[in-house]
């Protein structure tokens, strides 16, 4: 990530008075449920209510984060990707994408994007540039792709003559039909050259419809309506791309590496995950 006072940071310095601590935020709820420390009472109340409705929610969220780790590791170590654009990055939780990518390739470059001012505030400690690589942060809303693609941080950190991995992890379920999530992801992929990748997880209610439906109602009651998708709808995000094996599967089934200690049942997971290559 990039220091907030640097010339490439979007929006300049961020003061904590921009953070509404009275209203729960999806990134902070996620942080609370997976055992983080950067949240407020409203986030904890929301998280507790959601876990009461679906006790497997922490398992589901940890499995989603583990999928992201495996996907980034695959892209850095096996696919040779050296540039990453993480949209909807959320509150920093080690290992972050730049830590995984730069451990495989010290020269890797990473741009993080999120719309929560708290994310930028907490990210300042990660903003020191690596010896060889680079990290940057853009405060922007995914629903406005131009605010990302036209940002100096995007243009100055990533070389669009070389492949980029676009990571869209656990965010599109907060985008309703009128937001055109598929169109937004395609717009973000558009300037990325052939050989780039999309790593994505997509929320679904196909495996625990009652429990996940209740969690969705808790989010909606706090101003965060959700659009959960079927396998067929998840596949629309990857139209025209070449899926990496095993294709679109529940996140815990995407190239498991045997390091997890939790017993995960299919009904504990409400997220599809996949990695796909942009052909050409």
Coordinates of C-alpha atoms in Angstrom, one line a residue:
X1 CA 0.0 0.0 0.0
X2 CA 1.0 3.6 -0.4
X3 CA 1.4 6.2 2.4
X4 CA -1.6 8.4 2.7
X5 CA 0.6 11.5 2.4
X6 CA 2.3 10.3 -0.8
X7 CA 1.4 12.0 -4.1
X8 CA -0.2 8.8 -5.4
X9 CA -2.6 8.3 -2.5
X10 CA -6.2 9.0 -3.4
X11 CA -7.9 11.6 -1.3
X12 CA -4.9 12.6 0.8
X13 CA -4.9 12.1 4.6
X14 CA -7.8 10.4 6.3
X15 CA -9.0 11.5 9.7
X16 CA -10.8 9.1 12.0
X17 CA -13.7 11.5 12.3
X18 CA -14.7 10.2 8.8
X19 CA -15.3 6.8 10.3
X20 CA -18.9 6.3 11.5
X21 CA -18.5 4.0 14.5
X22 CA -22.2 3.9 15.2
X23 CA -23.1 2.0 12.0
X24 CA -21.8 -1.5 11.4
X25 CA -19.6 -2.0 8.3
X26 CA -19.1 -5.2 6.4
X27 CA -15.3 -5.0 6.6
X28 CA -15.3 -4.5 10.3
X29 CA -17.9 -7.3 10.9
X30 CA -15.7 -9.6 8.9
X31 CA -12.7 -8.6 10.9
X32 CA -14.6 -9.2 14.2
X33 CA -15.9 -12.7 13.2
X34 CA -12.5 -13.9 12.0
X35 CA -10.9 -12.8 15.3
X36 CA -9.4 -9.4 14.4
X37 CA -9.2 -6.4 16.6
X38 CA -10.3 -3.5 14.4
X39 CA -14.0 -3.1 15.0
X40 CA -16.5 -1.2 17.1
X41 CA -19.5 -2.1 19.3
X42 CA -22.0 -1.8 16.4
X43 CA -19.8 -4.3 14.4
X44 CA -19.6 -6.7 17.3
X45 CA -23.4 -6.6 17.9
X46 CA -24.0 -7.3 14.2
X47 CA -21.4 -10.1 14.1
X48 CA -22.9 -11.8 17.2
X49 CA -26.4 -11.6 15.8
X50 CA -25.2 -13.2 12.5
X51 CA -23.3 -16.0 14.2
X52 CA -26.4 -16.8 16.3
X53 CA -28.3 -17.2 13.1
X54 CA -25.6 -19.4 11.5
X55 CA -22.9 -20.7 13.9
X56 CA -20.8 -21.9 10.9
X57 CA -20.3 -18.3 9.8
X58 CA -16.8 -18.0 11.3
X59 CA -15.8 -21.3 9.5
X60 CA -17.2 -19.9 6.3
X61 CA -15.3 -16.7 6.6
X62 CA -12.0 -18.3 7.5
X63 CA -12.4 -20.7 4.5
X64 CA -12.9 -17.8 2.2
X65 CA -9.7 -16.1 3.4
X66 CA -7.8 -19.3 3.1
X67 CA -9.0 -19.6 -0.5
X68 CA -7.6 -16.1 -1.2
X69 CA -4.2 -17.1 0.3
X70 CA -4.1 -20.3 -1.9
X71 CA -5.2 -18.4 -5.0
X72 CA -2.5 -15.7 -4.6
X73 CA 0.1 -18.2 -3.8
X74 CA -0.8 -20.1 -7.0
X75 CA -0.7 -17.0 -9.1
X76 CA 2.7 -15.8 -7.7
X77 CA 4.4 -19.2 -7.5
X78 CA 3.0 -21.2 -10.4
X79 CA 1.5 -18.6 -12.8
X80 CA 4.4 -16.1 -12.5
X81 CA 2.1 -13.1 -11.8
X82 CA 4.0 -10.2 -10.3
X83 CA 1.2 -7.6 -10.1
X84 CA -2.0 -7.7 -8.1
X85 CA -5.1 -5.4 -7.9
X86 CA -7.1 -6.3 -4.8
X87 CA -10.6 -4.7 -4.9
X88 CA -12.5 -4.7 -1.7
X89 CA -9.4 -5.5 0.3
X90 CA -10.9 -5.0 3.7
X91 CA -9.1 -4.5 7.0
X92 CA -5.5 -5.7 6.9
X93 CA -5.1 -9.2 8.3
X94 CA -1.7 -10.9 8.0
X95 CA -0.8 -12.5 5.7
X96 CA -2.0 -9.9 3.3
X97 CA -1.8 -10.3 -0.5
X98 CA 1.5 -8.3 -0.7
X99 CA 3.1 -10.5 2.0
X100 CA 2.1 -13.7 0.1
X101 CA 3.1 -12.4 -3.3
X102 CA 6.3 -10.7 -2.2
X103 CA 7.4 -13.8 -0.3
X104 CA 7.3 -15.7 -3.6
X105 CA 8.6 -12.8 -5.7
X106 CA 10.1 -9.8 -3.8
X107 CA 9.5 -7.5 -6.7
X108 CA 5.7 -8.1 -6.7
X109 CA 3.6 -5.0 -6.9
X110 CA 0.2 -4.7 -5.2
X111 CA -2.6 -2.1 -5.3
X112 CA -5.3 -2.4 -2.6
X113 CA -8.8 -0.8 -3.0
X114 CA -11.5 -0.2 -0.4
X115 CA -14.2 2.3 0.4
X116 CA -13.9 2.3 4.2
X117 CA -11.8 5.1 5.6
X118 CA -10.8 2.9 8.5
X119 CA -9.1 0.5 6.0
X120 CA -6.8 3.3 4.9
X121 CA -6.1 4.4 8.5
X122 CA -5.2 0.9 9.5
X123 CA -3.1 0.3 6.4
X124 CA -0.6 3.0 7.1
X125 CA 1.6 0.6 8.9
X126 CA 1.8 -1.6 5.8
X127 CA 2.6 1.2 3.4
X128 CA 6.4 1.1 3.6
X129 CA 7.6 0.0 0.2
X130 CA 9.3 -3.3 -0.1
X131 CA 13.0 -3.3 -1.1
X132 CA 12.1 -4.5 -4.6
X133 CA 8.3 -4.5 -4.9
X134 CA 5.7 -1.8 -4.3
X135 CA 2.4 -1.4 -2.6
X136 CA -0.3 1.2 -2.9
X137 CA -3.8 2.0 -1.6
X138 CA -6.8 3.6 -3.3
X139 CA -9.8 4.7 -1.4
X140 CA -12.6 4.1 -3.9
X141 CA -15.9 2.4 -4.4
X142 CA -15.9 -0.6 -6.7
X143 CA -19.2 0.5 -8.1
X144 CA -17.3 3.3 -9.8
X145 CA -14.5 1.5 -11.7
X146 CA -13.2 4.7 -13.2
X147 CA -12.3 6.0 -9.8
X148 CA -9.9 3.0 -9.6
X149 CA -8.7 2.8 -13.1
X150 CA -8.0 6.5 -13.4
X151 CA -6.3 6.8 -10.1
X152 CA -2.6 7.8 -10.2
X153 CA -1.9 5.0 -7.7
X154 CA -3.2 2.4 -10.2
X155 CA -1.4 3.9 -13.1
X156 CA 1.9 4.5 -11.3
X157 CA 2.1 1.2 -9.5
X158 CA 1.0 -1.3 -12.1
X159 CA 2.5 -1.8 -15.5
X160 CA -0.3 -2.5 -17.9
X161 CA 2.0 -4.0 -20.4
X162 CA 2.4 -7.0 -18.1
X163 CA -0.2 -9.3 -16.6
X164 CA -2.1 -8.3 -13.5
X165 CA -4.1 -10.5 -11.2
X166 CA -7.5 -8.9 -10.2
X167 CA -8.7 -10.2 -6.8
X168 CA -12.4 -9.6 -6.0
X169 CA -12.9 -11.6 -2.8
X170 CA -16.1 -11.8 -0.9
X171 CA -17.5 -8.4 -2.1
X172 CA -19.9 -8.8 -5.0
X173 CA -22.7 -10.2 -2.8
X174 CA -23.1 -6.7 -1.5
X175 CA -23.8 -5.5 -5.1
X176 CA -27.4 -5.7 -6.2
X177 CA -28.7 -6.3 -9.7
X178 CA -28.9 -2.6 -10.4
X179 CA -25.2 -2.3 -9.7
X180 CA -24.4 -4.7 -12.6
X181 CA -21.6 -6.5 -10.7
X182 CA -20.7 -8.6 -13.8
X183 CA -20.3 -5.5 -15.9
X184 CA -18.1 -3.8 -13.2
X185 CA -15.8 -6.8 -13.0
X186 CA -15.5 -6.8 -16.8
X187 CA -14.7 -3.1 -16.8
X188 CA -11.9 -3.7 -14.2
X189 CA -10.5 -6.5 -16.4
X190 CA -10.8 -4.5 -19.6
X191 CA -7.5 -2.6 -19.4
X192 CA -5.5 -5.6 -18.1
X193 CA -3.5 -7.3 -20.8
X194 CA -3.8 -10.9 -22.0
X195 CA -2.4 -13.3 -19.5
X196 CA -3.9 -11.5 -16.6
X197 CA -6.1 -13.3 -14.1
X198 CA -9.3 -13.0 -12.1
X199 CA -9.4 -14.5 -8.7
X200 CA -12.9 -14.2 -7.2
X201 CA -15.2 -15.5 -4.5
X202 CA -19.0 -15.2 -4.9
X203 CA -21.6 -15.5 -2.2
X204 CA -24.2 -18.2 -2.5
X205 CA -27.1 -19.6 -0.5
X206 CA -27.2 -22.9 -2.4
X207 CA -25.7 -25.0 0.4
X208 CA -27.4 -23.6 3.5
X209 CA -30.3 -21.6 2.2
X210 CA -32.2 -21.1 5.5
X211 CA -29.1 -20.2 7.6
X212 CA -27.5 -18.0 5.0
X213 CA -30.9 -16.3 4.3
X214 CA -31.1 -15.4 8.0
X215 CA -27.6 -13.9 7.9
X216 CA -28.5 -11.9 4.8
X217 CA -31.5 -10.5 6.6
X218 CA -29.3 -9.4 9.5
X219 CA -27.0 -7.6 7.0
X220 CA -30.0 -6.0 5.2
X221 CA -31.5 -4.8 8.6
X222 CA -28.2 -2.8 9.0
X223 CA -28.4 -1.2 5.6
X224 CA -26.3 -3.8 3.7
X225 CA -28.6 -5.8 1.4
X226 CA -27.1 -8.8 -0.2
X227 CA -27.5 -10.5 -3.6
X228 CA -26.5 -14.2 -3.3
X229 CA -25.9 -16.0 -6.5
X230 CA -26.3 -19.5 -7.9
X231 CA -23.4 -21.5 -9.5
X232 CA -24.7 -20.4 -12.9
X233 CA -24.8 -16.8 -11.9
X234 CA -21.3 -17.0 -10.5
X235 CA -20.1 -18.4 -13.8
X236 CA -21.2 -15.2 -15.6
X237 CA -18.3 -13.4 -14.0
X238 CA -15.9 -15.8 -15.8
X239 CA -17.4 -15.7 -19.3
X240 CA -14.7 -15.4 -21.9
X241 CA -11.9 -16.4 -19.4
X242 CA -10.1 -19.7 -19.2
X243 CA -10.8 -21.3 -15.8
X244 CA -8.0 -22.8 -13.8
X245 CA -8.7 -26.3 -12.5
X246 CA -10.9 -27.2 -10.6
X247 CA -13.1 -24.4 -12.0
X248 CA -15.9 -22.8 -10.0
X249 CA -16.2 -24.7 -6.7
X250 CA -16.9 -24.0 -3.0
X251 CA -13.9 -22.1 -1.7
X252 CA -12.7 -24.9 0.6
X253 CA -12.6 -27.2 -2.5
X254 CA -10.3 -25.0 -4.6
X255 CA -6.9 -26.6 -4.5
X256 CA -6.9 -27.5 -0.8
X257 CA -3.3 -27.7 0.5
X258 CA -3.9 -29.8 3.6
X259 CA -2.8 -27.1 6.0
X260 CA -6.2 -26.5 7.4
X261 CA -7.1 -28.0 10.8
X262 CA -10.9 -27.4 10.7
X263 CA -13.3 -30.0 9.5
X264 CA -15.4 -28.2 6.9
X265 CA -18.7 -29.5 5.7
X266 CA -20.2 -28.3 2.4
X267 CA -23.1 -26.8 4.3
X268 CA -20.7 -24.6 6.3
X269 CA -19.6 -22.7 3.2
X270 CA -21.6 -20.1 1.3
X271 CA -19.0 -19.0 -1.2
X272 CA -17.9 -20.1 -4.7
X273 CA -14.3 -19.5 -5.7
X274 CA -12.4 -19.6 -8.9
X275 CA -9.3 -18.4 -10.7
X276 CA -9.4 -17.7 -14.4
X277 CA -6.9 -16.4 -17.1
X278 CA -7.7 -13.7 -19.6
X279 CA -6.8 -15.3 -23.0
X280 CA -5.2 -13.7 -26.0

